[in-house]
Coordinates of C-alpha atoms and ligand atoms in Angstrom, one line a residue:
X68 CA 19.0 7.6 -18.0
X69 CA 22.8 8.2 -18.3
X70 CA 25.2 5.5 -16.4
X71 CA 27.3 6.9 -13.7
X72 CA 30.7 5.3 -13.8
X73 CA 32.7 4.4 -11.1
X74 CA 36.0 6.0 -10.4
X75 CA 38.8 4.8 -8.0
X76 CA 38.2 5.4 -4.4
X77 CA 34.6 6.1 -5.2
X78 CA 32.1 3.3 -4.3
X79 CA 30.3 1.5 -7.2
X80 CA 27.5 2.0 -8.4
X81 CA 24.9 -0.3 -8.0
X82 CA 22.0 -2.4 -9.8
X83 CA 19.9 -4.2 -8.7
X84 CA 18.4 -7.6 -10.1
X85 CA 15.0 -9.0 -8.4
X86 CA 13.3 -11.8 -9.5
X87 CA 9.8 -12.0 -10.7
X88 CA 9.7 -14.7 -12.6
X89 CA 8.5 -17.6 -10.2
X90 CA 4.4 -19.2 -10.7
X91 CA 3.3 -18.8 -7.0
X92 CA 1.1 -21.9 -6.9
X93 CA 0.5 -22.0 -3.7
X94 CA -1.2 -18.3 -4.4
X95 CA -3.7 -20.5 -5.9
X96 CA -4.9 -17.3 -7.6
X97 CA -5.0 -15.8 -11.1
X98 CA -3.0 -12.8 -10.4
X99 CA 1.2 -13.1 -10.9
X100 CA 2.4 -13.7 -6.9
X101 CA 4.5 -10.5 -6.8
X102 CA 1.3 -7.8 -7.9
X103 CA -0.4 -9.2 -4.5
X104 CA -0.4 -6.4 -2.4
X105 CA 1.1 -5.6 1.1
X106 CA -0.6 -2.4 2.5
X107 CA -2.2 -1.6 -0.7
X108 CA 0.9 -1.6 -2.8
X109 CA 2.1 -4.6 -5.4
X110 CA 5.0 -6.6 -3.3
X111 CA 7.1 -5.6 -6.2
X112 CA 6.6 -2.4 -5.9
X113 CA 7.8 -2.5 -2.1
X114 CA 11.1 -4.3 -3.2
X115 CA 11.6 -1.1 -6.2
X116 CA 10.7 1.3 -3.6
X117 CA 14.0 -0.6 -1.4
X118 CA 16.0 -0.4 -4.5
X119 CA 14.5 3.7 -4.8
X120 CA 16.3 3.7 -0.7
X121 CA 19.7 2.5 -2.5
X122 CA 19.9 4.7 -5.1
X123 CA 20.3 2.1 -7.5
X124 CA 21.4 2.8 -11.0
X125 CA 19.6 0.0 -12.8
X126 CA 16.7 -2.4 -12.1
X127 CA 16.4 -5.3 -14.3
X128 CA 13.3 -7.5 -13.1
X129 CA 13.2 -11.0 -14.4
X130 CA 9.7 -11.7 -15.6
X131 CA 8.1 -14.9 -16.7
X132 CA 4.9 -15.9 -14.9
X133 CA 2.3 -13.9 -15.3
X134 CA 5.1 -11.6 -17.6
X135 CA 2.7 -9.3 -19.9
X136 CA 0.9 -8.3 -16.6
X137 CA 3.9 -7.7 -14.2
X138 CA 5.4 -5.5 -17.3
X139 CA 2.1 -3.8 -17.4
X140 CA 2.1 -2.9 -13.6
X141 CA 5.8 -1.7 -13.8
X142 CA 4.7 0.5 -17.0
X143 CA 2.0 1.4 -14.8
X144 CA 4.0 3.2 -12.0
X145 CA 5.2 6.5 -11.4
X146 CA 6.7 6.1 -8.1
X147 CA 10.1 5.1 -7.0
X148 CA 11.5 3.5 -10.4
X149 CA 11.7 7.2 -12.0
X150 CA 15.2 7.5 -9.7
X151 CA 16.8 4.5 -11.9
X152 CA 16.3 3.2 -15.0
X153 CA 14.2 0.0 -15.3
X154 CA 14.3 -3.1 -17.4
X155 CA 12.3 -6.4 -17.6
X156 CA 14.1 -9.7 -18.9
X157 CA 12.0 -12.6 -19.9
X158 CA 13.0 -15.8 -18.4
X159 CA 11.0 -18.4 -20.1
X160 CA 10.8 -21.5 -19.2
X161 CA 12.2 -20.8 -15.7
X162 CA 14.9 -23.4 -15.1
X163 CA 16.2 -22.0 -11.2
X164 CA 17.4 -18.8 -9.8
X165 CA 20.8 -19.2 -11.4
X166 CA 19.2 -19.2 -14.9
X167 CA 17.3 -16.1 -13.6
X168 CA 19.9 -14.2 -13.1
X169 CA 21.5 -15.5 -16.4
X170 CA 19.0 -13.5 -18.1
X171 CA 20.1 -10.5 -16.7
X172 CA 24.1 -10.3 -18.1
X173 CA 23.5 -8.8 -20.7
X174 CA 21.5 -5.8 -19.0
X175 CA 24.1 -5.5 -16.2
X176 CA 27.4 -3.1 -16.7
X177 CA 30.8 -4.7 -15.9
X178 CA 31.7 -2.0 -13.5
X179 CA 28.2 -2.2 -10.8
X180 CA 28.0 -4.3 -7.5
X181 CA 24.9 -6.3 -8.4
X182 CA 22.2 -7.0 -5.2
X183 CA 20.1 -9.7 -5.9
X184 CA 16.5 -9.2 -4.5
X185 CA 13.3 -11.5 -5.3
X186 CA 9.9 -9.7 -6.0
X187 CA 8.1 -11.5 -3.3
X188 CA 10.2 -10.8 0.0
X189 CA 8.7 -7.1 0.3
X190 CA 9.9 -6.3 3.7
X191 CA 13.7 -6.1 3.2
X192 CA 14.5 -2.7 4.9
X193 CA 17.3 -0.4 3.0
X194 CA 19.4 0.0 5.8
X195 CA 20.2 -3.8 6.0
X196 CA 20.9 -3.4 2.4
X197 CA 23.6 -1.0 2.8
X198 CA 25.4 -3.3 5.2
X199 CA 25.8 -5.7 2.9
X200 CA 26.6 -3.9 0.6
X201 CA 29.4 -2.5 2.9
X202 CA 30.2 -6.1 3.1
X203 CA 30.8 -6.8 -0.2
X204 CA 33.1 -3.7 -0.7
X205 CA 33.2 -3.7 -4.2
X206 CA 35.2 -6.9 -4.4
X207 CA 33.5 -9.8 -1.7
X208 CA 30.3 -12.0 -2.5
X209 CA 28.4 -10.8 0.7
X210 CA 25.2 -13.2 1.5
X211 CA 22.5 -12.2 3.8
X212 CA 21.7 -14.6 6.3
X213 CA 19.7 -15.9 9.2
X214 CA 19.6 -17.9 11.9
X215 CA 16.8 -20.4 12.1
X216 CA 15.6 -22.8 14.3
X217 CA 12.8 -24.0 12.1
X218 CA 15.5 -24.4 8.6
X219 CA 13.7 -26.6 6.5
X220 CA 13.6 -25.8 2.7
X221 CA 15.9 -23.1 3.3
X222 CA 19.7 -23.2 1.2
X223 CA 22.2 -23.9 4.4
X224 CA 25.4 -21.8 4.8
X225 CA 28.5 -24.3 5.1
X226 CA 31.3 -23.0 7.1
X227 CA 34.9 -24.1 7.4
X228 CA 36.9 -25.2 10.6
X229 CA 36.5 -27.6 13.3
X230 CA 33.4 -25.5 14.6
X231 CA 32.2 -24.7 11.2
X232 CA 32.2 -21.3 12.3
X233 CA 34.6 -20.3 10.1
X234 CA 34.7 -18.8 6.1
X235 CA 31.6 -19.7 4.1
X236 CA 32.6 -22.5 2.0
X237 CA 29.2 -23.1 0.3
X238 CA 25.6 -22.7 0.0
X239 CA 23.6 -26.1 0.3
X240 CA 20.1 -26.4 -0.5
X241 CA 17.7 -28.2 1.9
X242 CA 17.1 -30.7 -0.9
X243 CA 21.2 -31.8 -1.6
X244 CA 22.2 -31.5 2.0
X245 CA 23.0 -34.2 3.6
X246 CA 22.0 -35.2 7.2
X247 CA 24.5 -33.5 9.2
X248 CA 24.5 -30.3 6.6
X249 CA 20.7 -30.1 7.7
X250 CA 21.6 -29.8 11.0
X251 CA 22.9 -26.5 10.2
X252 CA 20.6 -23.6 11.5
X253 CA 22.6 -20.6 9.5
X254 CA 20.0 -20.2 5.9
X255 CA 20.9 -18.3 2.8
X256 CA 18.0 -15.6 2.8
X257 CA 17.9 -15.0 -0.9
X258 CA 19.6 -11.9 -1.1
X259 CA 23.6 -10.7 -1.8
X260 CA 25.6 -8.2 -2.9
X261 CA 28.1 -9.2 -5.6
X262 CA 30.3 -7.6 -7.6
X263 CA 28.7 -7.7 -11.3
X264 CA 32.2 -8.5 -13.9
X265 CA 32.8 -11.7 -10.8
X266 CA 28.8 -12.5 -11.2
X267 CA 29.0 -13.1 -14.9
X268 CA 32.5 -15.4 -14.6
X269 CA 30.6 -17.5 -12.5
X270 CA 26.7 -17.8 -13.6
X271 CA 28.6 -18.8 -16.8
X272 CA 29.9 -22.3 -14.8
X273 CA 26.7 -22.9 -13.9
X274 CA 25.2 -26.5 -14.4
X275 CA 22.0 -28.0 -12.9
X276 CA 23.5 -31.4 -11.9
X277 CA 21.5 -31.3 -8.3
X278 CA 18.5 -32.8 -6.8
X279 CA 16.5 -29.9 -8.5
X280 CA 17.9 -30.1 -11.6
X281 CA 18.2 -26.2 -11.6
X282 CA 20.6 -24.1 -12.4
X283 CA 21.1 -22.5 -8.6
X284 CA 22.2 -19.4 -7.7
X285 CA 23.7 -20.3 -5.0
X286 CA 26.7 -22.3 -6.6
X287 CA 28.2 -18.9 -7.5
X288 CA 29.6 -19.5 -3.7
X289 CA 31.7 -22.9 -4.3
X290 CA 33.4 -20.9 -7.6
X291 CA 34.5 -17.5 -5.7
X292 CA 36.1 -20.1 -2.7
X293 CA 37.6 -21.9 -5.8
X294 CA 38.5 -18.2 -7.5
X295 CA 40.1 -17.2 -3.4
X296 CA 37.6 -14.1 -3.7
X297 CA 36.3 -13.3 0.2
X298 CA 32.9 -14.9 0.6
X299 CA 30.9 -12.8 3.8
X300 CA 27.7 -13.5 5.6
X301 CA 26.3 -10.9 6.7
X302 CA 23.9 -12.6 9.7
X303 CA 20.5 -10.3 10.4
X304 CA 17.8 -11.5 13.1
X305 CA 15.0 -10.2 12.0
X306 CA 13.1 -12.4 9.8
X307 CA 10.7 -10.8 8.8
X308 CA 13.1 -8.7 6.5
X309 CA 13.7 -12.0 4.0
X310 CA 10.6 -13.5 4.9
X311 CA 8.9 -14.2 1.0
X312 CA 5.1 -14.5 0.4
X313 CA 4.1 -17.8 -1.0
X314 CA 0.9 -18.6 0.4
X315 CA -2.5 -16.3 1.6
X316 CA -1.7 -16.6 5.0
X317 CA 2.1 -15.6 5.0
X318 CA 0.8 -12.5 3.1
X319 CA -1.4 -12.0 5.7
X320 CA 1.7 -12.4 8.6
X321 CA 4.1 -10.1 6.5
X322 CA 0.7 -7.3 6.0
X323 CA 0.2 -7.4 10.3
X324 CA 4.6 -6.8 11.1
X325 CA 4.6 -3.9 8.1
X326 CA 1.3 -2.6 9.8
X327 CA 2.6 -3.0 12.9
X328 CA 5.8 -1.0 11.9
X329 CA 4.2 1.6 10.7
X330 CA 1.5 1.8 14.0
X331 CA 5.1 2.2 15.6
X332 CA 6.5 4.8 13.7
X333 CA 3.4 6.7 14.1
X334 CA 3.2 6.4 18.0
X335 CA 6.6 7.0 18.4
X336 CA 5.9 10.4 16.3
X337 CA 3.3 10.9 19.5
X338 CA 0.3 9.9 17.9
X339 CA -2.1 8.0 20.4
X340 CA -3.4 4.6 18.9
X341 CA -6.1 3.0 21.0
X342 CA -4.5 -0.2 19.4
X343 CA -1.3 -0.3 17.3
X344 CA -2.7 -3.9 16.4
X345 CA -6.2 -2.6 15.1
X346 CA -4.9 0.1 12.6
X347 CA -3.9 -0.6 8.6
X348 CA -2.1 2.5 6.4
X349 CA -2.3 2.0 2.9
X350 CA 0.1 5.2 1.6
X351 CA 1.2 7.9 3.7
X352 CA -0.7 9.4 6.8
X353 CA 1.5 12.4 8.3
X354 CA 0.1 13.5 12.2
X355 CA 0.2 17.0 13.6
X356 CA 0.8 16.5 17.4
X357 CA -2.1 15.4 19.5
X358 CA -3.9 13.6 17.0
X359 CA -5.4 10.4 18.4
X360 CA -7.0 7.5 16.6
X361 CA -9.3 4.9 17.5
X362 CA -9.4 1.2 16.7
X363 CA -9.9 -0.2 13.3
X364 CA -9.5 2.6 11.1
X365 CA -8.0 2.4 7.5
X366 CA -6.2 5.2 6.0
X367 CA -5.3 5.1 2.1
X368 CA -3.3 7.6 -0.3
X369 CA -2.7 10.4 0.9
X370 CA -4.0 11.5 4.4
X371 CA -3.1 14.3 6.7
X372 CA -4.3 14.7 10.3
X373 CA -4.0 18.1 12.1
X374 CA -3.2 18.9 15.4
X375 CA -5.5 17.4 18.1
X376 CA -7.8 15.8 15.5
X377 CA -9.5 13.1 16.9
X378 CA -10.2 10.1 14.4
X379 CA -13.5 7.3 16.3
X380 CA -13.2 3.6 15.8
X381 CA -14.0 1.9 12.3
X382 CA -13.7 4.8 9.8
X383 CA -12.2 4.9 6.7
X384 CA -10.4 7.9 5.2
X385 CA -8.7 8.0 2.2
X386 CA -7.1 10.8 0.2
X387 CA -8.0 13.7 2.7
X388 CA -7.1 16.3 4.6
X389 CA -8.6 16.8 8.4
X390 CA -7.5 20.3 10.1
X391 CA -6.4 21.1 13.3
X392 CA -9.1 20.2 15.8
X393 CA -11.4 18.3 14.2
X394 CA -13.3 15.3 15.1
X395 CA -14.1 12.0 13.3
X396 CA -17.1 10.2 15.0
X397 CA -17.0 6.5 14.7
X398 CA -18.1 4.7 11.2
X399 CA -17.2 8.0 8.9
X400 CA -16.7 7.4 5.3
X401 CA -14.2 9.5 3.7
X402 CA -13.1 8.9 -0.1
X403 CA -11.0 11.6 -1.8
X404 CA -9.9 9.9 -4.9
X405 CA -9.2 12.6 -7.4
X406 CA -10.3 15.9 -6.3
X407 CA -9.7 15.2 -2.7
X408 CA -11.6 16.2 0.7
X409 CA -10.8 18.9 3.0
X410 CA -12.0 18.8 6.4
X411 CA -12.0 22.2 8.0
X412 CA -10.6 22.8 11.6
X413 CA -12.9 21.7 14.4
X414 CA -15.3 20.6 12.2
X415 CA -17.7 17.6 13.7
X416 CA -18.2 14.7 11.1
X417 CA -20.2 11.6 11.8
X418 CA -21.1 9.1 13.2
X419 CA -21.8 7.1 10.1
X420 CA -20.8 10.6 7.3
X421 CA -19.8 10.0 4.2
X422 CA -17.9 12.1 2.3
X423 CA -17.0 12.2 -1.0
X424 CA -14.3 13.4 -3.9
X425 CA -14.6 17.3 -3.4
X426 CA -16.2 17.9 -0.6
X427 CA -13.9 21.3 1.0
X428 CA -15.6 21.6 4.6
X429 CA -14.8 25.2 6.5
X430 CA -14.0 25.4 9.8
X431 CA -16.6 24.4 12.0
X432 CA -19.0 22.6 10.1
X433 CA -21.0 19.7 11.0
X434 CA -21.7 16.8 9.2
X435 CA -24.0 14.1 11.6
X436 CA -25.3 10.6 10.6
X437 CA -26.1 9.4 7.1
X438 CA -25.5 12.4 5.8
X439 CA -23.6 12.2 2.0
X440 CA -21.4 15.2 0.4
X441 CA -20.0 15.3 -3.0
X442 CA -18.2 17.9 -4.9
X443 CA -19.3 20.4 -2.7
X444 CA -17.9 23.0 -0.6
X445 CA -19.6 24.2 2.8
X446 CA -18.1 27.6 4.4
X447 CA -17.7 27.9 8.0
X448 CA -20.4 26.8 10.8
X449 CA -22.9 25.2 7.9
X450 CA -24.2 21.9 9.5
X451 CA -26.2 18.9 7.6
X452 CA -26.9 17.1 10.7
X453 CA -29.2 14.5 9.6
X454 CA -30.2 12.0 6.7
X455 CA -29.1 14.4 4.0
X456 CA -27.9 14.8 0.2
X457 CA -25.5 17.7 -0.9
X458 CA -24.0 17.5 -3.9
X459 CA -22.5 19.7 -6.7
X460 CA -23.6 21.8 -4.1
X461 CA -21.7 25.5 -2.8
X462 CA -22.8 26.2 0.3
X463 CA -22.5 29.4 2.9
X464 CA -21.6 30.4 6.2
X465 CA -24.1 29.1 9.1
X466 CA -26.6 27.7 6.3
X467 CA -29.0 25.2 8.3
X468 CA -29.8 21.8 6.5
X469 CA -32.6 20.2 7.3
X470 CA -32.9 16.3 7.4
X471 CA -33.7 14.2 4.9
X472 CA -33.6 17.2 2.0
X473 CA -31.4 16.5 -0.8
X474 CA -30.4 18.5 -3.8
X475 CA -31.6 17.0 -7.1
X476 CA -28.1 17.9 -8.9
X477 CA -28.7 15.3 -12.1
X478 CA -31.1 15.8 -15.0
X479 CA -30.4 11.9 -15.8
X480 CA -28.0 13.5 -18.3
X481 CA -26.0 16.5 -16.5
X482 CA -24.9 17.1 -13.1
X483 CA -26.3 21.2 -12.1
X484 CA -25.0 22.8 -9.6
X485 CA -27.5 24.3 -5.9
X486 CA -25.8 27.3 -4.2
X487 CA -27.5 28.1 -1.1
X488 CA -26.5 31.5 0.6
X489 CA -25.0 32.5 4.2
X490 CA -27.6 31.9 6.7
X491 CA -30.4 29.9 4.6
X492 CA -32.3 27.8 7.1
X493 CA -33.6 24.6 4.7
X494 CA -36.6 22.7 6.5
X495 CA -36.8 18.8 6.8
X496 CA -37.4 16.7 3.2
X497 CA -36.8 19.4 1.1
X498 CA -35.4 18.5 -2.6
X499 CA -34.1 21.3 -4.5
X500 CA -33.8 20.6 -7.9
X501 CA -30.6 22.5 -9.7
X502 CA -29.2 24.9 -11.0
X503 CA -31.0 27.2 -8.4
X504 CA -29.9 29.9 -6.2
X505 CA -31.1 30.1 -2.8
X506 CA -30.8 33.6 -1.6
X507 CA -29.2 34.7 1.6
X508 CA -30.5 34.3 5.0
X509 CA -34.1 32.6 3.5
X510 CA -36.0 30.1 4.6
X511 CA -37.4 27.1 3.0
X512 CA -40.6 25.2 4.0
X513 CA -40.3 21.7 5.4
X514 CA -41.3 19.3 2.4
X515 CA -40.8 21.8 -0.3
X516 CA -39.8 20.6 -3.7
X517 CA -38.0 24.1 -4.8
X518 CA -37.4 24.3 -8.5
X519 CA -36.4 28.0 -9.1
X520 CA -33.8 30.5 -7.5
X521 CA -35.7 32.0 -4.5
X522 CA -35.1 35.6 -3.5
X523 CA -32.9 36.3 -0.7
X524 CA -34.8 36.6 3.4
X525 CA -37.9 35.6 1.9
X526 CA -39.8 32.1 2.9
X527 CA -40.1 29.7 0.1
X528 CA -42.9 26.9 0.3
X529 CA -43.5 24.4 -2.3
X530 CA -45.8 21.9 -1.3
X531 CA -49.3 21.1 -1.4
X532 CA -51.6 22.9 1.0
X533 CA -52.6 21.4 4.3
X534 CA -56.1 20.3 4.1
X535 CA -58.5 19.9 7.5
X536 CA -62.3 17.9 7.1
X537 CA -63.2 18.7 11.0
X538 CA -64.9 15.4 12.5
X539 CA -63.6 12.9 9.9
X540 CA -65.7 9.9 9.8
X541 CA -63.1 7.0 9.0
X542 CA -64.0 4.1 7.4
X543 CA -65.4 1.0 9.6
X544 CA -64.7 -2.6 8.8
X545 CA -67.9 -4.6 7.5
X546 CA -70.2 -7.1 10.0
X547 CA -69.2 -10.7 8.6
X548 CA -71.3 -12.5 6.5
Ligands
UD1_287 C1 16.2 -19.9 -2.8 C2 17.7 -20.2 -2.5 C3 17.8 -20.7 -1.1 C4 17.3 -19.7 -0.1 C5 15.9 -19.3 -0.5 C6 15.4 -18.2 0.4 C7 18.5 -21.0 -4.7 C8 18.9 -22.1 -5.5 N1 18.1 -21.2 -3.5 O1 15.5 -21.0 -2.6 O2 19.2 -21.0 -0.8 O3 17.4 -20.2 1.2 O4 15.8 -18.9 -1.8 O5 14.1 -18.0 0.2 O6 18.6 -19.8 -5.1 N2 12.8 -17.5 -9.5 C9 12.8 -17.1 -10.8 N3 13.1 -18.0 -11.8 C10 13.4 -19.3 -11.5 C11 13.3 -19.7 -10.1 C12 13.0 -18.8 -9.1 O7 12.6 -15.9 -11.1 O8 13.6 -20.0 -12.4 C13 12.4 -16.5 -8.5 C14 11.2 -16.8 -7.7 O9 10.0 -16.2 -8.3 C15 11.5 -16.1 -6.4 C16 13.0 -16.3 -6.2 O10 13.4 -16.5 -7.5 O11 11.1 -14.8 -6.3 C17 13.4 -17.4 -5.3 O12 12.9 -18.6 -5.8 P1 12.4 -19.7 -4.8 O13 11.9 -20.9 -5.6 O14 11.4 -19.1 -3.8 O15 13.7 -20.0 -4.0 P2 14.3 -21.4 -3.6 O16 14.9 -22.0 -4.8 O17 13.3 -22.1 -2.9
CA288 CA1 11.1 -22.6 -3.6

């Protein structure tokens, strides 16, 4: 990707550097900290998505943990990084943030204002981004911070003046501070805005004389007060915008405020939640108007609702699209992965449906309990209300299918396809072994096994005959001996 350059009176362009390379022990789990997911999507991914919202020019992550698989999931992904260009650094073995960054130099232009980000604080929203970034004006060190009344652990902003509400003078971590400097409630989040020439001037004075013995980061700060450049804290109070993932459960808080978010953005689009507590989106769900939604539903991928559809408690839909009108008993089972589901326009589906990749329901249509459709298409007013099979199935207007039939679509080695006409009325247990043509407006026999195409309007029965012995003697148990 070609490298815009900065002109005078323009504001620079910038690149971002987030950093990956950390073991996330307390994880306590095979998988590198930042691929844990946070509604459904690798934490890293959230933070490229925020650097996608900046229009960044260049991502460099640093890698070293877990590095081959990181760099595999990046590879992987075809979402937001296709705006910049993306590399990965190595950082092996990891001796502090400051070293991290290190890494980086060489893959950062002189004439960028560099944002620092770390791979496992997902949540950072864009907007804060750009004020610190505003902050930093091309020329400042801007630092995000926070106020905290819990600081412990966290790097401590020093301020000058009698007040010590004055310039930022430094950046303590928990672990060199003295007693009164951890009285100090103001913490370094992580994250700043830096211009990238200053950056390299002073990672390159780094040393890791300090309780850690790491090379920190947050040194850079002392060296721009010694260099007289501006040093700004840019103070945010949400926390949950720089709160990292280092443990299960802190996953878990950061998956319920994003979940949360996003129950708001949806109600406040007019959708009706039952509970915006009880609801998880993993991708995008876009509402019509009217659409309401009951508690505990999960929706992932891609998912559109249409206007007044009506979704029960406790289903799951995933890649699909529900028309206007249509209504999702409790307990459905909708998985669209690859060729997708269509739900038609006041169609009825459920309780307890399940529908799968290619199933195209017309307007109409009713799907009841335990009822499975796969790679099938059903055309207006058909209904499979009961305990029933379709699959590789094409299906006409107002067909009637009976409970419990199925169609027998695989020979053990190929799928075949059933296609039963407008109007067929199927009877109860019925198993129609494809390919076979079931002809308009016919009928077929409760309990019929139907192996060939049956003519259309005629009855088809395929069963053996009913058989009466009038005044059956039954069997009687024998006197004890
Ligand atoms: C750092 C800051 C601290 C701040 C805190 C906010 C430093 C020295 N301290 O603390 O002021 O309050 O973040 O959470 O920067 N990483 C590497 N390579 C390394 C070390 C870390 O890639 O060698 C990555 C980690 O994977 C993580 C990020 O850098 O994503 C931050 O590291 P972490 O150890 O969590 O930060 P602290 O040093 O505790
Ligand atoms: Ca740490």
């Amino acid at each position: 990707m070609d490298q815009k350059q900065s002109t005078p009176g323009q504001t620079p362009p910038i690149d971002v550097v987030i950093m990956a390379a950390g073991k996330g022990t307390r994880m306590k789990s095979r998988l590198p900290k930042v691929l844990h997911r946070i509604a459904g999507r690798p934490l890293l991914q959230h933070v490229m998505d925020t650097a996608a919202h900046l229009q960044a020019r260049k991502v460099v992550v640093i890698t070293g943990h877990g590095a081959t698989e990181v760099e595999a999931a990046i590879a992987l992904n075809t979402g937001a990084e296709a705006h910049f260009s993306i590399e990965c650094v190595r950082q092996d073995p990891q001796l502090g943030t400051g070293h991290a960054v290190q890494q980086a130099v060489p893959a950062l232009p002189d004439d960028g204002v560099v944002v620092v980000l770390s791979g496992d604080v997902p949540l950072t929203q864009a907007d804060t981004l750009f004020h610190l970034i505003a902050a930093c004006e091309g020329q400042n060190l801007a630092l995000l911070t926070l106020e905290l009344s819990e600081p412990t652990g966290y790097g401590r902003i020093v301020r000058a003046g009698p007040n010590a509400d004055g310039a930022v003078q430094a950046i303590v971590e928990h672990k060199d501070a003295s007693l009164a400097e951890r009285q100090i409630t103001e913490i370094y989040s992580g994250i700043m805005a830096v211009p990238a020439a200053q950056l390299k001037r002073w990672l390159a004075r780094l040393d890791n004389n300090n309780a850690q013995k790491e090379y920190y980061l947050t040194d850079i700060v002392k060296f721009a007060v010694a260099d007289g450049v501006k040093v700004v804290g840019y103070k945010i109070d949400d926390p949950v915008q720089v709160a990292g993932v280092n443990s299960p459960v802190q996953l878990a808080e950061l998956e319920r405020a994003f979940q949360l978010q996003q129950a708001h953005r949806l109600m406040e689009a007019g959708v009706r939640l039952a509970d915006p507590a009880r609801i998880d989106v993993r991708g995008d769900l876009l509402c019509a108007h009217d659409v309401s939604i009951d508690i505990n539903c999960i929706f992932s991928g891609q998912v559109s609702l249409g206007e007044g559809a009506s979704i029960g408690a406790h289903c799951c839909i995933a890649n699909a699209v529900i028309e206007a009108g249509a209504v999702i008993h409790p307990f459905t089972h909708i998985d669209g992965e690859g060729l997708g589901v269509t739900v038609g326009a006041g169609a009825l589906i459920g309780p307890f449906a399940r529908l799968r990749p290619g199933a195209q329901l017309g307007a109409e249509v009713h799907i009841g309990n335990f009822v499975e459709v796969k790679n099938s298409t059903l055309a207006k007013g058909a209904k499979a209300n009961h305990l029933a099979y379709l699959g590789d199935a094409t299906v006409g207007e107002r067909v009637n299918y009976g409970a419990g039939s199925i169609t027998a679509n695989y020979d053990g080695a190929n799928k075949h396809r059933t296609v039963i006409e407008a109007d067929v009325h199927v009877g109860s247990n019925c198993v129609l072994v494809a390919p076979l043509t079931l002809g308009a407006g016919g009928t077929v026999g409760g309990g019929s096994t139907i192996t060939k195409s049956t003519e259309p309007g005629a009855l088809s029965v395929a069963r053996g005959k009913q058989v009466s012995i009038a005044n059956w003697n039954r069997p009687v148990k024998k006197p004890k001996a």
